[in-house]
Short mmCIF file of C-alpha atoms in Angstrom, two decimals:
data_model
loop_
_atom_site.label_atom_id
_atom_site.label_comp_id
_atom_site.label_asym_id
_atom_site.label_seq_id
_atom_site.Cartn_x
_atom_site.Cartn_y
_atom_site.Cartn_z
CA MET A 1 -0.09 -0.39 0.16
CA PHE A 2 2.82 2.38 1.50
CA GLN A 3 4.54 1.68 -2.65
CA GLU A 4 1.22 2.45 -4.43
CA TYR A 5 1.11 5.90 -2.65
CA LEU A 6 4.75 6.77 -3.01
CA SER A 7 4.54 5.82 -6.99
CA VAL A 8 1.76 8.13 -7.24
CA ILE A 9 3.89 10.31 -5.31
CA ALA A 10 6.75 10.02 -7.85
CA GLN A 11 5.11 10.92 -10.69
CA GLY A 12 5.49 14.71 -9.53
CA ILE A 13 9.04 14.74 -8.76
CA PRO A 14 9.87 15.93 -12.43
CA THR A 15 7.62 18.95 -12.70
CA SER A 16 8.36 20.12 -9.03
CA LEU A 17 12.15 19.71 -10.09
CA LEU A 18 11.07 21.84 -13.12
CA LEU A 19 9.26 24.34 -10.97
CA THR A 20 12.09 24.71 -8.66
CA VAL A 21 14.54 25.38 -10.82
CA VAL A 22 12.59 27.90 -13.42
CA SER A 23 11.52 29.88 -10.33
CA LEU A 24 15.17 29.86 -8.96
CA ALA A 25 16.28 31.39 -12.31
CA ILE A 26 13.49 33.91 -12.70
CA ALA A 27 14.35 35.04 -8.86
CA PHE A 28 17.99 35.45 -9.52
CA PHE A 29 17.46 37.29 -12.29
CA LEU A 30 14.96 39.63 -10.30
CA ALA A 31 17.12 39.63 -7.16
CA LEU A 32 20.02 41.04 -9.25
CA VAL A 33 17.50 44.00 -11.04
CA LEU A 34 16.23 44.95 -7.43
CA THR A 35 19.85 44.93 -6.00
CA VAL A 36 21.16 47.27 -8.42
CA LEU A 37 18.04 49.49 -8.03
CA LEU A 38 18.89 49.59 -4.56
CA THR A 39 22.20 50.74 -4.92
CA MET A 40 20.81 53.83 -6.80
CA GLY A 41 20.48 57.55 -5.47
CA ASN A 42 17.01 57.67 -6.47
CA LYS A 43 14.62 57.49 -3.30
CA ALA A 44 11.50 56.57 -4.96
CA VAL A 45 12.90 53.69 -6.88
CA LYS A 46 14.38 52.60 -3.31
CA SER A 47 10.99 53.19 -1.78
CA ALA A 48 9.20 51.27 -4.26
CA VAL A 49 11.59 48.23 -4.15
CA ASN A 50 11.55 48.16 -0.51
CA LEU A 51 7.75 48.38 -0.88
CA TYR A 52 7.70 44.95 -3.16
CA LEU A 53 10.13 43.55 -0.78
CA THR A 54 7.90 44.03 2.56
CA LEU A 55 4.69 43.30 0.72
CA PHE A 56 6.19 39.91 -0.79
CA THR A 57 8.10 38.87 2.24
CA GLY A 58 5.01 40.07 4.59
CA THR A 59 2.12 38.01 2.84
CA PRO A 60 2.20 33.59 3.49
CA LEU A 61 2.97 32.04 0.48
CA LEU A 62 -0.52 30.23 0.26
CA VAL A 63 -1.97 34.06 -0.11
CA GLN A 64 0.12 34.75 -2.41
CA PHE A 65 -0.77 32.07 -4.52
CA PHE A 66 -4.40 32.77 -4.71
CA LEU A 67 -3.59 36.38 -5.49
CA ILE A 68 -1.40 35.52 -8.66
CA TYR A 69 -3.68 32.67 -9.50
CA ALA A 70 -7.32 33.67 -8.76
CA GLY A 71 -6.62 37.16 -9.01
CA PRO A 72 -6.81 38.45 -12.71
CA GLY A 73 -9.60 36.50 -13.45
CA GLN A 74 -11.41 39.37 -11.34
CA PHE A 75 -10.77 41.91 -13.76
CA GLN A 76 -12.39 41.23 -16.97
CA TRP A 77 -10.35 43.32 -19.36
CA ILE A 78 -7.41 40.80 -18.50
CA VAL A 79 -9.43 38.06 -18.95
CA ASN A 80 -10.09 39.50 -22.46
CA SER A 81 -6.65 40.15 -23.22
CA PRO A 82 -4.14 37.99 -24.61
CA LEU A 83 -2.33 37.79 -21.24
CA TRP A 84 -5.18 35.91 -19.95
CA SER A 85 -3.72 32.53 -21.61
CA VAL A 86 -0.58 33.24 -19.33
CA LEU A 87 -2.05 34.13 -16.61
CA SER A 88 -4.88 31.13 -16.35
CA ASN A 89 -1.86 28.74 -16.27
CA ALA A 90 -1.58 27.53 -13.26
CA TRP A 91 2.15 26.20 -13.50
CA PHE A 92 3.28 29.45 -14.87
CA CYS A 93 1.23 31.31 -11.85
CA ALA A 94 2.96 29.09 -9.25
CA ALA A 95 6.82 29.70 -10.96
CA LEU A 96 5.84 33.27 -10.70
CA THR A 97 4.83 33.17 -7.21
CA LEU A 98 7.91 31.40 -6.05
CA ALA A 99 10.00 33.38 -7.86
CA LEU A 100 8.48 36.64 -6.46
CA ASN A 101 8.68 35.30 -3.04
#
């Protein structure tokens, strides 16, 4: 019985690893950009980056998953846009959420 569950769980390992690699790559480049922005002398840019950091580090990851996956569907102009084909994809939303956090 345990082996049956283990085989079912093992089917998700490739997806989990790919999701991890993609989100780490996005997060790496995002961290580089935000670090460069923080080193700039512009107070407005620094404040915007600090707001982003506070927002995404101060909210639970599950809430972020819900907001990024279910949130855009509440706006009809997003649903009607070509961007909706990307934002309605659960895998993309998961990678984006993990990268932003």
